[in-house]
CSV table of C-alpha atoms in Angstrom, one decimal:
chain,number,residue,atom,x,y,z
A,1,MET,CA,66.7,115.1,12.9
A,2,PHE,CA,66.4,114.7,16.7
A,3,ALA,CA,68.1,111.3,16.5
A,4,ARG,CA,70.9,112.8,14.4
A,5,PHE,CA,71.3,115.6,17.0
A,6,SER,CA,71.4,113.1,19.9
A,7,LEU,CA,74.1,111.1,18.1
A,8,CYS,CA,76.2,114.2,17.4
A,9,ALA,CA,75.8,115.2,21.0
A,10,ALA,CA,76.8,111.8,22.3
A,11,LEU,CA,79.9,111.8,20.0
A,12,ALA,CA,80.8,115.3,21.2
A,13,VAL,CA,80.6,114.2,24.8
A,14,LEU,CA,82.7,111.1,24.0
A,15,GLY,CA,85.2,113.3,22.3
A,16,LEU,CA,85.4,115.6,25.3
A,17,ALA,CA,85.9,112.7,27.6
A,18,THR,CA,88.7,111.3,25.5
A,19,ALA,CA,90.3,114.7,25.4
A,20,ALA,CA,90.0,115.0,29.1
A,21,ARG,CA,91.7,111.6,29.6
A,22,ALA,CA,94.5,112.6,27.3
A,23,ALA,CA,94.9,115.8,29.2
A,24,ASP,CA,95.0,113.9,32.5
A,25,THR,CA,97.8,111.6,31.2
A,26,GLY,CA,99.6,114.3,29.3
A,27,ALA,CA,100.0,111.8,26.4
A,28,PRO,CA,100.9,113.6,23.2
A,29,PRO,CA,99.7,112.7,19.7
A,30,PRO,CA,99.3,110.0,18.5
A,31,PHE,CA,98.9,108.4,21.9
A,32,ASP,CA,96.1,110.8,23.0
A,33,ARG,CA,93.7,108.9,20.7
A,34,GLY,CA,94.9,105.3,20.8
A,35,GLY,CA,95.1,102.8,18.0
A,36,VAL,CA,98.9,103.2,17.5
A,37,LYS,CA,100.3,100.2,15.6
A,38,VAL,CA,103.9,99.1,16.1
A,39,ALA,CA,105.7,96.1,14.6
A,40,LEU,CA,108.5,94.2,16.4
A,41,VAL,CA,110.5,92.3,13.8
A,42,ARG,CA,113.0,89.8,15.2
A,43,TYR,CA,115.9,87.9,13.9
A,44,LEU,CA,116.4,85.7,17.0
A,45,SER,CA,113.7,84.2,19.1
A,46,ALA,CA,115.2,81.1,20.5
A,47,GLY,CA,116.5,81.2,24.1
A,48,ASP,CA,115.4,82.7,27.3
A,49,PHE,CA,116.9,86.1,26.7
A,50,TYR,CA,114.8,86.7,23.6
A,51,GLN,CA,111.6,85.4,25.2
A,52,ALA,CA,112.1,87.8,28.1
A,53,TYR,CA,112.8,90.6,25.7
A,54,GLU,CA,109.6,90.0,23.9
A,55,ALA,CA,107.7,89.8,27.2
A,56,GLY,CA,109.1,93.2,28.2
A,57,ALA,CA,108.2,94.7,24.9
A,58,ARG,CA,104.6,93.3,25.1
A,59,ALA,CA,104.2,94.7,28.7
A,60,GLN,CA,105.3,98.1,27.7
A,61,ALA,CA,103.2,98.2,24.6
A,62,LYS,CA,100.1,97.2,26.7
A,63,ALA,CA,100.9,100.0,29.2
A,64,LEU,CA,100.9,102.5,26.3
A,65,GLY,CA,97.9,101.1,24.6
A,66,ILE,CA,99.9,100.1,21.5
A,67,ASP,CA,98.7,97.5,19.1
A,68,LEU,CA,102.0,95.5,18.9
A,69,ARG,CA,102.4,93.1,15.9
A,70,ILE,CA,105.2,90.6,16.5
A,71,PHE,CA,107.0,88.9,13.7
A,72,PRO,CA,108.9,86.0,15.3
A,73,GLY,CA,112.5,85.4,14.4
A,74,LYS,CA,113.7,82.2,12.9
A,75,GLN,CA,117.3,83.1,12.4
A,76,ASP,CA,116.6,83.7,8.8
A,77,ALA,CA,117.9,86.9,7.3
A,78,ALA,CA,115.8,86.7,4.2
A,79,LEU,CA,112.7,86.1,6.2
A,80,GLU,CA,113.4,89.0,8.5
A,81,ARG,CA,113.8,91.3,5.5
A,82,GLU,CA,110.5,90.1,4.1
A,83,GLN,CA,108.8,90.7,7.5
A,84,VAL,CA,110.0,94.3,7.5
A,85,GLU,CA,108.4,94.7,4.1
A,86,GLN,CA,105.2,93.1,5.5
A,87,ALA,CA,105.2,95.5,8.4
A,88,ILE,CA,105.5,98.5,6.0
A,89,ALA,CA,102.6,97.1,3.9
A,90,LEU,CA,100.5,96.7,7.1
A,91,GLY,CA,100.7,100.5,7.6
A,92,VAL,CA,102.3,100.4,11.1
A,93,GLN,CA,103.5,103.7,12.5
A,94,ALA,CA,106.8,102.3,13.9
A,95,ILE,CA,109.0,99.3,13.6
A,96,VAL,CA,111.4,97.9,16.1
A,97,ILE,CA,114.1,95.8,14.5
A,98,ASP,CA,115.6,93.3,16.9
A,99,HIS,CA,119.0,91.9,15.8
A,100,GLY,CA,119.7,90.7,12.3
A,101,LEU,CA,122.3,91.1,9.6
A,102,PRO,CA,122.8,94.7,8.5
A,103,GLU,CA,123.4,93.9,4.9
A,104,SER,CA,119.9,92.4,4.5
A,105,LEU,CA,118.1,95.1,6.5
A,106,LYS,CA,119.6,98.5,5.7
A,107,ASP,CA,117.7,99.2,2.5
A,108,VAL,CA,114.3,98.1,3.8
A,109,ALA,CA,114.8,100.0,7.0
A,110,ARG,CA,115.4,103.1,4.9
A,111,LYS,CA,112.4,102.3,2.8
A,112,ALA,CA,110.3,102.3,6.1
A,113,VAL,CA,111.8,105.7,7.1
A,114,ALA,CA,111.1,107.1,3.7
A,115,ALA,CA,107.4,106.0,4.1
A,116,GLY,CA,107.2,108.0,7.3
A,117,ILE,CA,107.5,105.1,9.6
A,118,LYS,CA,109.6,105.5,12.7
A,119,VAL,CA,112.3,102.8,13.0
A,120,VAL,CA,114.2,101.8,16.1
A,121,ALA,CA,117.0,99.2,16.1
A,122,PHE,CA,118.0,96.9,18.9
A,123,ASP,CA,121.5,95.4,18.6
A,124,VAL,CA,121.7,95.8,14.8
A,125,ASN,CA,123.7,98.6,13.2
A,126,LEU,CA,121.5,100.0,10.4
A,127,ASP,CA,124.0,102.8,9.7
A,128,ASP,CA,121.3,105.5,9.5
A,129,PRO,CA,121.4,108.6,11.8
A,130,ARG,CA,117.6,108.7,11.6
A,131,ILE,CA,117.3,105.3,13.3
A,132,PRO,CA,117.9,105.3,17.1
A,133,GLN,CA,120.0,102.4,18.4
A,134,VAL,CA,119.0,100.6,21.6
A,135,GLU,CA,121.9,98.7,23.1
A,136,GLN,CA,123.0,97.0,26.4
A,137,SER,CA,126.3,98.9,26.5
A,138,ASP,CA,128.0,95.9,25.1
A,139,GLN,CA,131.4,97.3,25.8
A,140,ALA,CA,130.5,97.5,29.5
A,141,LEU,CA,129.1,94.0,29.4
A,142,ALA,CA,132.3,92.6,28.0
A,143,GLN,CA,134.6,94.7,30.2
A,144,LYS,CA,132.8,93.7,33.5
A,145,ALA,CA,133.1,90.0,32.6
A,146,LEU,CA,136.8,90.4,31.6
A,147,ASP,CA,137.6,92.4,34.8
A,148,GLN,CA,136.2,89.4,36.8
A,149,ILE,CA,138.2,87.0,34.7
A,150,VAL,CA,141.4,88.9,35.7
A,151,GLN,CA,140.3,89.1,39.3
A,152,GLU,CA,139.9,85.3,39.5
A,153,ASN,CA,142.6,84.1,37.0
A,154,GLY,CA,145.3,86.8,36.9
A,155,THR,CA,146.6,88.0,33.6
A,156,SER,CA,148.3,84.9,32.3
A,157,PHE,CA,146.1,82.0,31.1
A,158,GLN,CA,145.0,80.1,28.1
A,159,ALA,CA,141.5,80.8,26.8
A,160,ALA,CA,138.8,79.6,24.5
A,161,TYR,CA,136.6,82.3,22.9
A,162,VAL,CA,133.1,81.9,21.5
A,163,TYR,CA,132.2,84.4,18.8
A,164,VAL,CA,130.3,84.8,15.5
A,165,ALA,CA,131.0,87.9,13.4
A,166,GLY,CA,128.3,90.0,11.8
A,167,PHE,CA,126.1,90.5,14.8
A,168,ALA,CA,126.4,94.1,16.3
A,169,PRO,CA,126.4,93.1,20.0
A,170,LEU,CA,128.9,90.4,19.5
A,171,ASP,CA,131.1,92.6,17.3
A,172,ARG,CA,131.1,95.3,20.0
A,173,ARG,CA,132.0,92.7,22.6
A,174,ASP,CA,134.7,91.3,20.4
A,175,ALA,CA,136.3,94.7,20.1
A,176,VAL,CA,136.7,94.7,23.9
A,177,TRP,CA,138.1,91.2,23.9
A,178,THR,CA,140.7,92.2,21.2
A,179,ALA,CA,141.8,95.2,23.3
A,180,PHE,CA,141.9,93.1,26.4
A,181,LYS,CA,144.3,90.6,24.7
A,182,THR,CA,146.5,93.5,23.6
A,183,ALA,CA,146.7,94.9,27.1
A,184,HIS,CA,147.4,91.4,28.6
A,185,PRO,CA,149.9,89.6,26.4
A,186,GLY,CA,149.9,86.7,28.9
A,187,VAL,CA,146.4,85.8,27.8
A,188,ILE,CA,146.6,83.3,25.0
A,189,GLU,CA,143.6,82.6,22.8
A,190,LYS,CA,144.0,78.9,22.1
A,191,ALA,CA,140.7,78.3,20.4
A,192,ARG,CA,137.9,80.3,18.7
A,193,PHE,CA,134.6,78.9,17.7
A,194,GLY,CA,130.9,79.7,17.7
A,195,THR,CA,127.6,79.5,15.7
A,196,VAL,CA,124.2,81.1,15.9
A,197,SER,CA,121.2,79.0,14.9
A,198,ASP,CA,118.0,77.6,16.4
A,199,THR,CA,120.2,75.1,18.3
A,200,THR,CA,123.0,77.4,19.3
A,201,ALA,CA,123.8,75.8,22.7
A,202,SER,CA,124.1,72.2,21.4
A,203,ALA,CA,126.1,73.2,18.4
A,204,VAL,CA,128.5,75.2,20.5
A,205,ALA,CA,128.8,72.3,22.9
A,206,ASP,CA,130.1,70.1,20.1
A,207,GLN,CA,132.6,72.8,19.1
A,208,ALA,CA,133.7,73.4,22.6
A,209,LYS,CA,134.3,69.7,23.2
A,210,ALA,CA,136.6,69.5,20.2
A,211,ALA,CA,138.5,72.6,21.3
A,212,LEU,CA,139.0,71.4,24.8
A,213,ARG,CA,140.2,68.0,23.7
A,214,ALA,CA,142.7,69.6,21.3
A,215,ASN,CA,143.8,72.2,23.9
A,216,PRO,CA,143.9,70.6,27.4
A,217,SER,CA,145.7,73.7,28.8
A,218,ILE,CA,142.6,75.9,28.4
A,219,THR,CA,141.4,77.2,31.8
A,220,VAL,CA,139.0,80.0,30.8
A,221,ILE,CA,136.2,80.2,28.3
A,222,PHE,CA,134.9,83.7,27.4
A,223,ALA,CA,131.4,83.2,26.0
A,224,PRO,CA,129.8,86.7,25.8
A,225,TYR,CA,126.3,85.4,25.0
A,226,ASP,CA,124.4,83.1,27.4
A,227,GLU,CA,123.5,80.5,24.8
A,228,PHE,CA,127.2,80.3,24.0
A,229,ALA,CA,127.9,79.8,27.7
A,230,ARG,CA,125.3,77.1,28.0
A,231,GLY,CA,126.9,75.2,25.2
A,232,ALA,CA,130.4,75.6,26.8
A,233,LYS,CA,129.0,74.4,30.1
A,234,LEU,CA,127.6,71.3,28.5
A,235,ALA,CA,131.0,70.5,27.0
A,236,VAL,CA,132.9,71.2,30.2
A,237,ASN,CA,130.6,69.0,32.2
A,238,GLU,CA,130.6,66.2,29.7
A,239,LEU,CA,134.4,66.1,29.7
A,240,ASN,CA,134.5,66.3,33.5
A,241,LEU,CA,136.5,69.5,33.5
A,242,ALA,CA,134.4,71.6,35.9
A,243,ASN,CA,137.3,71.8,38.4
A,244,GLN,CA,139.7,73.0,35.6
A,245,VAL,CA,137.8,75.3,33.3
A,246,LYS,CA,135.8,78.5,34.3
A,247,ILE,CA,133.2,80.1,32.0
A,248,TYR,CA,132.4,83.8,31.9
A,249,SER,CA,129.5,85.2,29.9
A,250,ALA,CA,127.1,88.0,29.1
A,251,ASP,CA,123.3,88.1,29.4
A,252,VAL,CA,121.2,86.3,32.0
A,253,SER,CA,117.8,84.6,32.4
A,254,THR,CA,116.1,82.6,35.2
A,255,ALA,CA,117.3,79.4,33.5
A,256,ASP,CA,120.9,80.8,33.4
A,257,ILE,CA,120.8,81.6,37.1
A,258,GLY,CA,119.9,78.0,37.8
A,259,GLU,CA,122.8,76.8,35.7
A,260,ILE,CA,125.3,79.2,37.3
A,261,THR,CA,124.3,78.4,40.9
A,262,GLU,CA,124.0,74.7,40.7
A,263,PRO,CA,126.6,72.7,42.6
A,264,HIS,CA,130.1,72.5,40.9
A,265,SER,CA,129.0,74.6,38.0
A,266,PRO,CA,131.9,75.9,35.8
A,267,TRP,CA,129.8,78.9,34.8
A,268,VAL,CA,131.0,81.4,37.4
A,269,ALA,CA,130.0,84.9,36.3
A,270,THR,CA,128.0,86.9,33.8
A,271,ALA,CA,127.5,90.6,33.1
A,272,ALA,CA,123.9,91.4,32.2
A,273,THR,CA,121.0,93.7,31.8
A,274,ASN,CA,117.4,92.6,32.3
A,275,PRO,CA,116.2,91.5,28.9
A,276,ALA,CA,112.6,92.4,29.8
A,277,VAL,CA,113.7,95.9,30.6
A,278,VAL,CA,115.6,96.2,27.3
A,279,GLY,CA,112.4,95.1,25.5
A,280,ALA,CA,110.4,97.8,27.3
A,281,VAL,CA,113.1,100.4,26.5
A,282,SER,CA,112.9,99.5,22.8
A,283,ILE,CA,109.1,100.1,22.7
A,284,ARG,CA,109.5,103.4,24.7
A,285,ALA,CA,112.1,104.6,22.2
A,286,ALA,CA,109.7,104.0,19.4
A,287,ALA,CA,106.9,105.8,21.3
A,288,LEU,CA,109.1,108.8,21.9
A,289,ALA,CA,110.0,108.9,18.2
A,290,LEU,CA,106.3,108.7,17.3
A,291,ALA,CA,105.5,111.6,19.7
A,292,GLY,CA,108.2,113.8,18.1
A,293,GLN,CA,110.3,113.6,21.3
A,294,GLY,CA,113.3,111.8,19.7
A,295,PRO,CA,115.1,109.5,22.2
A,296,GLY,CA,118.5,110.4,20.7
A,297,PRO,CA,120.7,108.4,18.4
A,298,ARG,CA,121.8,105.9,21.1
A,299,ILE,CA,119.8,104.5,24.0
A,300,THR,CA,121.9,102.5,26.5
A,301,VAL,CA,120.8,100.1,29.2
A,302,GLU,CA,123.7,99.7,31.7
A,303,PRO,CA,124.6,96.2,32.9
A,304,VAL,CA,125.5,94.7,36.2
A,305,LEU,CA,128.1,92.0,37.1
A,306,LEU,CA,126.5,88.8,38.5
A,307,THR,CA,128.9,86.3,40.1
A,308,GLN,CA,128.2,82.8,41.2
A,309,GLY,CA,129.1,83.5,44.8
A,310,ALA,CA,126.9,86.6,45.0
A,311,LEU,CA,123.9,84.8,43.5
A,312,ARG,CA,124.3,81.9,45.9
A,313,GLU,CA,124.8,84.1,48.9
A,314,GLY,CA,121.8,86.2,48.0
A,315,GLY,CA,119.5,83.2,47.4
A,316,VAL,CA,118.8,84.5,43.9
A,317,ARG,CA,116.9,81.9,41.9
A,318,THR,CA,115.0,84.0,39.4
A,319,ILE,CA,115.0,87.2,37.4
A,320,ALA,CA,112.3,88.4,39.8
A,321,ASP,CA,114.8,87.9,42.7
A,322,LEU,CA,117.4,90.0,40.9
A,323,ASN,CA,114.8,92.7,40.3
A,324,ALA,CA,114.0,92.8,44.0
A,325,ARG,CA,117.7,92.7,45.2
A,326,ILE,CA,119.2,94.9,42.6
A,327,PRO,CA,116.9,97.9,41.6
A,328,ALA,CA,119.3,99.0,38.8
A,329,PHE,CA,118.7,95.6,37.2
A,330,GLY,CA,114.9,95.7,37.4
A,331,ARG,CA,114.3,99.2,35.9
A,332,SER,CA,115.9,101.6,33.6
A,333,GLU,CA,115.1,105.3,33.0
A,334,ALA,CA,116.4,105.1,29.5
A,335,ALA,CA,113.9,106.4,26.9
A,336,SER,CA,111.4,107.6,29.6
A,337,ALA,CA,108.9,110.5,29.8
A,338,ALA,CA,106.4,111.5,32.3
A,339,TRP,CA,103.5,110.4,30.0
A,340,ILE,CA,104.9,106.9,29.5
A,341,PRO,CA,103.7,104.5,32.2
A,342,GLN,CA,106.1,101.8,33.4
A,343,PRO,CA,105.1,98.3,32.4
A,344,ARG,CA,103.7,95.8,34.9
């Protein structure tokens, strides 16, 4: 009996200590007791952007004490759908769905919600008001890049455009491109191509070479995804057209910065958010939803314009350099709360 009393007393003390810590941090349930399980289910994982996004998600999950289960993307819609089902079966409390094809995800996302699981979507439109959408303000990303195109090339030029339909961020950026062409009839889209796969850059390079050979009057390539821009750059350099063709993109990584700032690079500007910050915001949105402090239907991370000249002048070589020089790039207050620590 004495041993049982001692054990009960010890547990009571431990419970009081845990409650005290929760009170100190102000963390609401279920974060006041730990053990929160969240799944990150991904469609895309190839490329620096997606690796940085995952790193940001991991860091934020660690800061919150979340047990984060990551299902790596393989650009396979059927596999991603199956992975959402697996996450539901694992009994996670929240699922972050990162990109994908809406038609293969909408019903399983609703199944998760019906099971009491909080679902957050990043750059995939699941068409459900109960599912918050995290996005990079794709309209602003595209518009900033297009404004720079006009500043450097005027409003009359022939362009190539890299695009694949069916991906929410690309579709939102495409709407801005379409409006841009209507507003600037002197801009002629001479070629359109694109692919999304585990070898996106090399496949786009082959397409771009064919387009540039067939349309030697092209002077601008709008490639609103950095893997597209990498492929376009490979093609321009291989055809020795770096003095004739300029490439404008969206998204950024340390590797991209190196390619933009290298001597004679045709890749001259990109509009971007910090992918690690976007990953962290996605996890914070899920945390807020779990705590009953809904983040709202749309959580937006605002982008910045990064030009080749500014990157070179600032001696920017890495994402860490950008974080140090542009505070708005390195942090976001989106989906924040006093009880949520910033990731390290």
